[in-house]
PDB file of C-alpha atoms in Angstrom:
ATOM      1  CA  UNK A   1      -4.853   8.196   5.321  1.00 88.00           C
ATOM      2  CA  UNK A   2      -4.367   7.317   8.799  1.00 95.00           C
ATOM      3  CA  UNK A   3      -7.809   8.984   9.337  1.00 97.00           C
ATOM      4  CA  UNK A   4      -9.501   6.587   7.597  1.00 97.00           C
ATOM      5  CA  UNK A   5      -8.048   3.679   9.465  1.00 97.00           C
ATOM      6  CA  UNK A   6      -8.526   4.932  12.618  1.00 98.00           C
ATOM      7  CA  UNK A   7     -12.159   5.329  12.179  1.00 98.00           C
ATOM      8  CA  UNK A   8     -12.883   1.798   9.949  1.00 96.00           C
ATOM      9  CA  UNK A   9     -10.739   0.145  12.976  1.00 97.00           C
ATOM     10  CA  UNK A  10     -13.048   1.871  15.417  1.00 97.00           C
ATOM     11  CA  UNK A  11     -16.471   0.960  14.031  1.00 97.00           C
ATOM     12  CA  UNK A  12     -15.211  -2.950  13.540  1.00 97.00           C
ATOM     13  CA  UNK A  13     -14.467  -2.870  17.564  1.00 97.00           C
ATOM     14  CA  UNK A  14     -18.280  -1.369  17.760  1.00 98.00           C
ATOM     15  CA  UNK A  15     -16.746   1.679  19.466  1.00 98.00           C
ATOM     16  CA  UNK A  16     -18.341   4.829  20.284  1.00 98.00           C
ATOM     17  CA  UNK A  17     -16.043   8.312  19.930  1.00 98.00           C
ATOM     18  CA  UNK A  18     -16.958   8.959  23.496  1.00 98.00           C
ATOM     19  CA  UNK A  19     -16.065   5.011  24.876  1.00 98.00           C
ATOM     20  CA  UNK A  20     -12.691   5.738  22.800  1.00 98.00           C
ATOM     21  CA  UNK A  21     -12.247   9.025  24.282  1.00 98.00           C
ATOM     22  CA  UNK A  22     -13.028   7.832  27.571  1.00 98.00           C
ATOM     23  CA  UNK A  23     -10.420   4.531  27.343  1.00 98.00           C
ATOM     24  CA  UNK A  24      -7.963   7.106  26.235  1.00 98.00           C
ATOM     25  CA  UNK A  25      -8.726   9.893  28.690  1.00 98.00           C
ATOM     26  CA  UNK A  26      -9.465  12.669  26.500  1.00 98.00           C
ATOM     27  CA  UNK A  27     -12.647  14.014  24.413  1.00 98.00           C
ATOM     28  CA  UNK A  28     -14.554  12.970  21.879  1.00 97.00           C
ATOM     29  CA  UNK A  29     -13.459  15.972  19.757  1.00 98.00           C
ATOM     30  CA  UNK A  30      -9.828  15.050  20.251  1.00 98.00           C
ATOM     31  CA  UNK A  31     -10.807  11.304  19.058  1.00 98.00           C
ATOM     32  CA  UNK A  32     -12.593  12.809  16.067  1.00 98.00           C
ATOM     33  CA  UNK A  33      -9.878  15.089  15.201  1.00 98.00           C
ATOM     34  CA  UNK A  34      -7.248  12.276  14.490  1.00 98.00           C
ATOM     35  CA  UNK A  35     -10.182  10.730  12.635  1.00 98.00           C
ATOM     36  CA  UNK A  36      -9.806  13.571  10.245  1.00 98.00           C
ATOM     37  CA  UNK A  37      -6.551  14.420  10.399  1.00 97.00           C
ATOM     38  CA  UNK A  38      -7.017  17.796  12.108  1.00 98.00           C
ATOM     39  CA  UNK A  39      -4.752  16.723  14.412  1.00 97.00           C
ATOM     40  CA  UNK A  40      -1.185  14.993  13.905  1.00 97.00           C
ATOM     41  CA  UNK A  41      -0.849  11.544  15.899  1.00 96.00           C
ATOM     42  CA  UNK A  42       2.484  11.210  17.672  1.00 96.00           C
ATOM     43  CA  UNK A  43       3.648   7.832  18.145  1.00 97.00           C
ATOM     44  CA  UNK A  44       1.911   6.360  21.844  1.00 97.00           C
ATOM     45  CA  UNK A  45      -0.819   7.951  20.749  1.00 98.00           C
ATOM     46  CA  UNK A  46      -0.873   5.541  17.888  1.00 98.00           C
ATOM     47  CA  UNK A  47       0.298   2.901  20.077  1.00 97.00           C
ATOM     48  CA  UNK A  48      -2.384   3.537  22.334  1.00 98.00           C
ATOM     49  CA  UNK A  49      -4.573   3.494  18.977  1.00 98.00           C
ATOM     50  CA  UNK A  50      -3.367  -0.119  17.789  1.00 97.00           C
ATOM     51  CA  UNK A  51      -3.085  -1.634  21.332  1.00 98.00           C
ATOM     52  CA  UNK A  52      -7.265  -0.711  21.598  1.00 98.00           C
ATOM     53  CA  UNK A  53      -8.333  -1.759  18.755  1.00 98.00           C
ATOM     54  CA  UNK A  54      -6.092  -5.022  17.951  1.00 97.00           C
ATOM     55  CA  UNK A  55      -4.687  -3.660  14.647  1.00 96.00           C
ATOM     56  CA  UNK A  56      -0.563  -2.895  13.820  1.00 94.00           C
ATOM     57  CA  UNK A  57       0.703   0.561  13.127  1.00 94.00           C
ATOM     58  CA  UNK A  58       1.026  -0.670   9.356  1.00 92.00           C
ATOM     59  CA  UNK A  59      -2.362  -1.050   9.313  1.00 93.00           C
ATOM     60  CA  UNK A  60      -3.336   2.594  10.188  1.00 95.00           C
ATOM     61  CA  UNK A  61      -0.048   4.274   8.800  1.00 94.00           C
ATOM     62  CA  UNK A  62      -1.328   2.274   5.391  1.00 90.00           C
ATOM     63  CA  UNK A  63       1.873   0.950   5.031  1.00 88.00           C
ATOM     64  CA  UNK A  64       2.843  -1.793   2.689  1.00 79.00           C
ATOM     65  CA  UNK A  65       3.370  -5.281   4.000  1.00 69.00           C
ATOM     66  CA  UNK A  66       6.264  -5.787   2.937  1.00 64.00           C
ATOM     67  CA  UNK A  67       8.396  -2.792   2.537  1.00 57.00           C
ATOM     68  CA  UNK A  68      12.260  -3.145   1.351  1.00 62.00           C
ATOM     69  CA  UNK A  69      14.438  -1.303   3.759  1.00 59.00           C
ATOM     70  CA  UNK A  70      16.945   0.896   1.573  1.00 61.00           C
ATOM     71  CA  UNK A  71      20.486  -0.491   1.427  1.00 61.00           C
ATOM     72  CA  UNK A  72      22.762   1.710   2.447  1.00 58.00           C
ATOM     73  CA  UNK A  73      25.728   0.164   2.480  1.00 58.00           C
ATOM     74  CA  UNK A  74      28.590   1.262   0.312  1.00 60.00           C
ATOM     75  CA  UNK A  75      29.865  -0.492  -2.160  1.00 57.00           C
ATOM     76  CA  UNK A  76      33.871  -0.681  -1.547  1.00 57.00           C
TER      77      UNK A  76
END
């Protein structure tokens, strides 16, 4: 899914592949590979991601808003 986001967050900044690739010092085809999952994104990469186009790692990791955090506290 992160695919997805990475590529709707990119076209509402009016970015190119190449101006991406070229802010993030790679290629294009790197770019477009996260943009269909051919590649796994490691986590500055999606920092670097988020920071450039003004969207939160929830937002591309299509994460819910408001996610419980499992308890795991014994009970005594």
């Amino acid at each position: 899914m992160y695919g997805k986001r990475l590529e709707e967050a990119r076209k509402a900044a009016k970015m190119t592949l190449t101006q991406v690739a070229q802010i993030m010092s790679t290629t294009h085809t790197t770019i477009s590979r996260y943009e269909n999952e051919k590649r796994k994104i490691d986590p500055e990469t999606l920092t670097a991601f988020c920071r450039l186009y003004n969207v939160s790692a929830d937002y591309i990791l299509d994460l819910p808003r408001n996610m419980p955090y499992p308890n795991n506290k014994k009970e005594p």
